[in-house]
Amino acid sequence: MSAESPPLAHPSRADRVADAALALLAERGMRGLTHRAVDEAAGLPQGSTSNVARTRQALLDLVVRRLADREARVLALHELPDPAGGPEALVDGLALATHRALTRHRELTLARYELALEATRRPELREHFDAAGARFREQLGVLLRAAGSTAPDRHVLSLVAWADGLMFSCVAGTFHAEVPDLDEVRAGLRELLAGMAGGSAFGAGKGVV
């Protein structure tokens, strides 16, 4: 599995607007996200953001869609080795994806938390945000089934909760100055999956050790 996420295609104007908005969310929070600020951050003429997304809701919808596209490249589930070939491959792949979010894509992770909180107050934004998350959970469930899980929904929840907790703690929480290295993330995942495999919800012979 490559240590680099796939390169983004040459961005359109809408993508440039969304990327600038994501950077502003990470730097200034939701209050700092204005059409004028996005124009300035993107290096575009005044009014460009309004032409792409006239209202604040339209801008947020655009940003959530761009976030889903960029996070899919960071997580890069298509790069994961076949989990049927051994659970350690699943550990390696998920550890690399999580570590990417903690290090080279830290800004993107911060922007996601800003949007997640805003989505709790905007049902129309929640719909887009949840749809992106559902696609990832479905893919992760497929991987866990292949690794032998007979309770993939529960195991997906445990894995996502573990990864989200780790990322929040290391990006915005009390461990922000103590980001674990790749080996430490891998060890944590191995321990989590080993606990899952220790019960009856993983197929015989497919436990993680």
Short mmCIF file of C-alpha atoms in Angstrom, two decimals:
data_model
loop_
_atom_site.label_atom_id
_atom_site.label_comp_id
_atom_site.label_asym_id
_atom_site.label_seq_id
_atom_site.Cartn_x
_atom_site.Cartn_y
_atom_site.Cartn_z
CA MET A 1 0.00 0.00 0.00
CA SER A 2 1.41 3.37 -1.02
CA ALA A 3 2.25 5.88 1.69
CA GLU A 4 0.83 8.66 -0.48
CA SER A 5 -2.85 9.33 -1.14
CA PRO A 6 -3.82 9.70 -4.83
CA PRO A 7 -3.26 13.18 -6.27
CA LEU A 8 -6.26 15.45 -6.73
CA ALA A 9 -7.25 16.23 -10.29
CA HIS A 10 -6.77 19.81 -11.54
CA PRO A 11 -9.37 21.68 -9.48
CA SER A 12 -12.29 23.50 -11.06
CA ARG A 13 -13.29 26.94 -9.79
CA ALA A 14 -15.90 25.31 -7.56
CA ASP A 15 -13.21 23.01 -6.14
CA ARG A 16 -10.89 25.96 -5.53
CA VAL A 17 -13.68 27.71 -3.64
CA ALA A 18 -14.41 24.59 -1.59
CA ASP A 19 -10.73 23.96 -0.83
CA ALA A 20 -10.26 27.55 0.33
CA ALA A 21 -13.36 27.22 2.50
CA LEU A 22 -12.03 24.03 4.10
CA ALA A 23 -8.73 25.79 4.87
CA LEU A 24 -10.63 28.71 6.43
CA LEU A 25 -12.73 26.37 8.56
CA ALA A 26 -9.57 24.80 9.95
CA GLU A 27 -7.90 28.17 10.54
CA ARG A 28 -10.78 30.38 11.73
CA GLY A 29 -13.73 28.12 12.47
CA MET A 30 -17.28 28.52 11.22
CA ARG A 31 -17.43 32.24 12.07
CA GLY A 32 -14.54 32.93 9.73
CA LEU A 33 -16.28 31.34 6.75
CA THR A 34 -17.66 34.15 4.61
CA HIS A 35 -17.96 34.53 0.87
CA ARG A 36 -15.51 37.44 0.88
CA ALA A 37 -12.98 35.52 2.98
CA VAL A 38 -13.18 32.54 0.63
CA ASP A 39 -12.57 34.79 -2.38
CA GLU A 40 -9.46 36.18 -0.72
CA ALA A 41 -8.17 32.79 0.43
CA ALA A 42 -8.69 31.26 -3.01
CA GLY A 43 -7.07 34.21 -4.79
CA LEU A 44 -10.21 34.79 -6.84
CA PRO A 45 -11.90 38.06 -7.83
CA GLN A 46 -14.47 39.40 -5.39
CA GLY A 47 -17.86 37.79 -6.05
CA SER A 48 -16.44 34.52 -7.39
CA THR A 49 -17.64 32.48 -4.42
CA SER A 50 -21.13 33.98 -4.70
CA ASN A 51 -21.24 32.97 -8.36
CA VAL A 52 -20.46 29.37 -7.40
CA ALA A 53 -22.57 29.19 -4.23
CA ARG A 54 -24.90 32.14 -3.74
CA THR A 55 -26.09 31.38 -0.21
CA ARG A 56 -24.26 30.22 2.91
CA GLN A 57 -26.15 26.93 2.78
CA ALA A 58 -25.09 26.39 -0.83
CA LEU A 59 -21.48 27.08 0.17
CA LEU A 60 -21.66 24.60 3.04
CA ASP A 61 -23.20 21.95 0.77
CA LEU A 62 -20.36 22.47 -1.70
CA VAL A 63 -17.77 22.21 1.06
CA VAL A 64 -19.22 18.99 2.50
CA ARG A 65 -19.16 17.35 -0.93
CA ARG A 66 -15.55 18.42 -1.47
CA LEU A 67 -14.65 17.17 2.00
CA ALA A 68 -16.10 13.75 1.15
CA ASP A 69 -14.06 13.61 -2.06
CA ARG A 70 -10.81 14.62 -0.39
CA GLU A 71 -11.28 12.35 2.62
CA ALA A 72 -11.98 9.42 0.31
CA ARG A 73 -8.53 10.04 -1.17
CA VAL A 74 -6.95 10.27 2.27
CA LEU A 75 -8.59 7.08 3.54
CA ALA A 76 -7.98 5.37 0.20
CA LEU A 77 -9.88 2.19 0.98
CA HIS A 78 -9.27 1.04 -2.57
CA GLU A 79 -5.57 0.73 -1.67
CA LEU A 80 -6.16 -1.74 1.15
CA PRO A 81 -4.82 -5.26 0.60
CA ASP A 82 -7.37 -8.05 0.42
CA PRO A 83 -8.32 -8.63 4.08
CA ALA A 84 -9.04 -12.26 3.26
CA GLY A 85 -5.29 -12.62 2.85
CA GLY A 86 -4.73 -11.95 6.54
CA PRO A 87 -6.09 -9.57 9.20
CA GLU A 88 -2.71 -7.92 9.62
CA ALA A 89 -3.22 -6.41 6.14
CA LEU A 90 -6.39 -4.77 7.39
CA VAL A 91 -4.53 -3.40 10.41
CA ASP A 92 -1.77 -1.96 8.21
CA GLY A 93 -4.18 -0.30 5.81
CA LEU A 94 -6.44 1.24 8.42
CA ALA A 95 -3.44 2.44 10.46
CA LEU A 96 -1.97 4.22 7.46
CA ALA A 97 -5.30 5.89 6.62
CA THR A 98 -5.75 7.06 10.23
CA HIS A 99 -2.17 8.31 10.49
CA ARG A 100 -2.59 10.30 7.26
CA ALA A 101 -5.56 12.11 8.80
CA LEU A 102 -3.51 12.90 11.92
CA THR A 103 -0.46 14.27 10.13
CA ARG A 104 -0.39 15.34 6.48
CA HIS A 105 -4.15 16.00 6.44
CA ARG A 106 -4.59 17.47 9.91
CA GLU A 107 -6.19 20.63 8.49
CA LEU A 108 -8.81 18.57 6.67
CA THR A 109 -9.62 16.69 9.87
CA LEU A 110 -10.13 19.96 11.76
CA ALA A 111 -12.47 21.20 9.04
CA ARG A 112 -14.48 17.97 9.29
CA TYR A 113 -15.09 18.50 13.00
CA GLU A 114 -16.25 22.08 12.35
CA LEU A 115 -18.70 20.82 9.72
CA ALA A 116 -19.88 17.92 11.88
CA LEU A 117 -20.88 20.34 14.67
CA GLU A 118 -22.60 22.66 12.20
CA ALA A 119 -24.51 19.70 10.77
CA THR A 120 -26.10 19.09 14.17
CA ARG A 121 -27.88 22.45 13.70
CA ARG A 122 -28.64 22.21 9.98
CA PRO A 123 -30.71 19.17 8.94
CA GLU A 124 -30.09 19.89 5.25
CA LEU A 125 -26.33 19.76 5.85
CA ARG A 126 -26.66 16.67 8.04
CA GLU A 127 -28.11 14.76 5.08
CA HIS A 128 -25.01 15.34 2.93
CA PHE A 129 -22.63 14.73 5.81
CA ASP A 130 -24.30 11.45 6.79
CA ALA A 131 -24.41 10.20 3.20
CA ALA A 132 -20.64 10.54 2.89
CA GLY A 133 -20.13 8.74 6.20
CA ALA A 134 -22.48 5.93 5.17
CA ARG A 135 -20.41 5.19 2.05
CA PHE A 136 -17.28 4.80 4.15
CA ARG A 137 -19.04 2.62 6.74
CA GLU A 138 -20.37 0.34 4.00
CA GLN A 139 -16.89 -0.15 2.56
CA LEU A 140 -15.44 -0.81 5.99
CA GLY A 141 -18.18 -3.35 6.67
CA VAL A 142 -17.24 -5.24 3.51
CA LEU A 143 -13.63 -5.38 4.66
CA LEU A 144 -14.58 -6.64 8.10
CA ARG A 145 -16.83 -9.35 6.70
CA ALA A 146 -13.96 -10.52 4.53
CA ALA A 147 -11.75 -10.58 7.63
CA GLY A 148 -14.22 -12.91 9.32
CA SER A 149 -16.54 -10.63 11.31
CA THR A 150 -20.05 -11.97 11.82
CA ALA A 151 -21.11 -8.72 13.55
CA PRO A 152 -19.78 -6.17 11.04
CA ASP A 153 -22.18 -3.35 11.96
CA ARG A 154 -21.11 -3.42 15.59
CA HIS A 155 -17.45 -3.75 14.66
CA VAL A 156 -17.70 -0.87 12.20
CA LEU A 157 -19.11 1.32 14.99
CA SER A 158 -16.26 0.31 17.32
CA LEU A 159 -13.59 0.99 14.69
CA VAL A 160 -15.03 4.33 13.61
CA ALA A 161 -15.51 5.43 17.24
CA TRP A 162 -11.93 4.45 18.06
CA ALA A 163 -10.51 6.29 15.04
CA ASP A 164 -12.66 9.38 15.59
CA GLY A 165 -11.70 9.49 19.26
CA LEU A 166 -8.02 9.18 18.44
CA MET A 167 -8.17 11.85 15.74
CA PHE A 168 -10.12 14.32 17.88
CA SER A 169 -7.80 13.82 20.85
CA CYS A 170 -4.67 14.30 18.72
CA VAL A 171 -5.94 17.13 16.52
CA ALA A 172 -8.10 19.20 18.88
CA GLY A 173 -7.94 17.52 22.28
CA THR A 174 -5.51 16.93 25.11
CA PHE A 175 -3.09 14.87 22.98
CA HIS A 176 -2.68 17.52 20.25
CA ALA A 177 1.05 17.77 21.04
CA GLU A 178 1.55 14.01 21.27
CA VAL A 179 0.48 12.62 17.91
CA PRO A 180 1.29 8.88 17.77
CA ASP A 181 3.54 7.58 15.03
CA LEU A 182 2.40 5.01 12.50
CA ASP A 183 3.62 2.05 14.54
CA GLU A 184 1.70 3.25 17.59
CA VAL A 185 -1.50 3.67 15.58
CA ARG A 186 -0.98 0.20 14.13
CA ALA A 187 -0.50 -1.27 17.61
CA GLY A 188 -3.71 0.35 18.85
CA LEU A 189 -5.70 -1.01 15.94
CA ARG A 190 -4.20 -4.45 16.37
CA GLU A 191 -5.27 -4.46 20.02
CA LEU A 192 -8.79 -3.32 19.13
CA LEU A 193 -9.25 -5.95 16.44
CA ALA A 194 -7.75 -8.60 18.70
CA GLY A 195 -10.41 -7.80 21.28
CA MET A 196 -13.11 -8.20 18.64
CA ALA A 197 -11.64 -11.49 17.51
CA GLY A 198 -11.49 -12.77 21.08
CA GLY A 199 -15.28 -13.08 21.16
CA SER A 200 -17.54 -15.22 19.06
CA ALA A 201 -18.21 -12.53 16.45
CA PHE A 202 -15.22 -13.38 14.23
CA GLY A 203 -14.96 -16.52 12.17
CA ALA A 204 -12.77 -19.34 13.46
CA GLY A 205 -9.14 -18.93 12.55
CA LYS A 206 -9.48 -15.27 11.51
CA GLY A 207 -8.68 -13.57 14.77
CA VAL A 208 -6.09 -10.81 14.97
CA VAL A 209 -3.05 -11.52 17.06
#
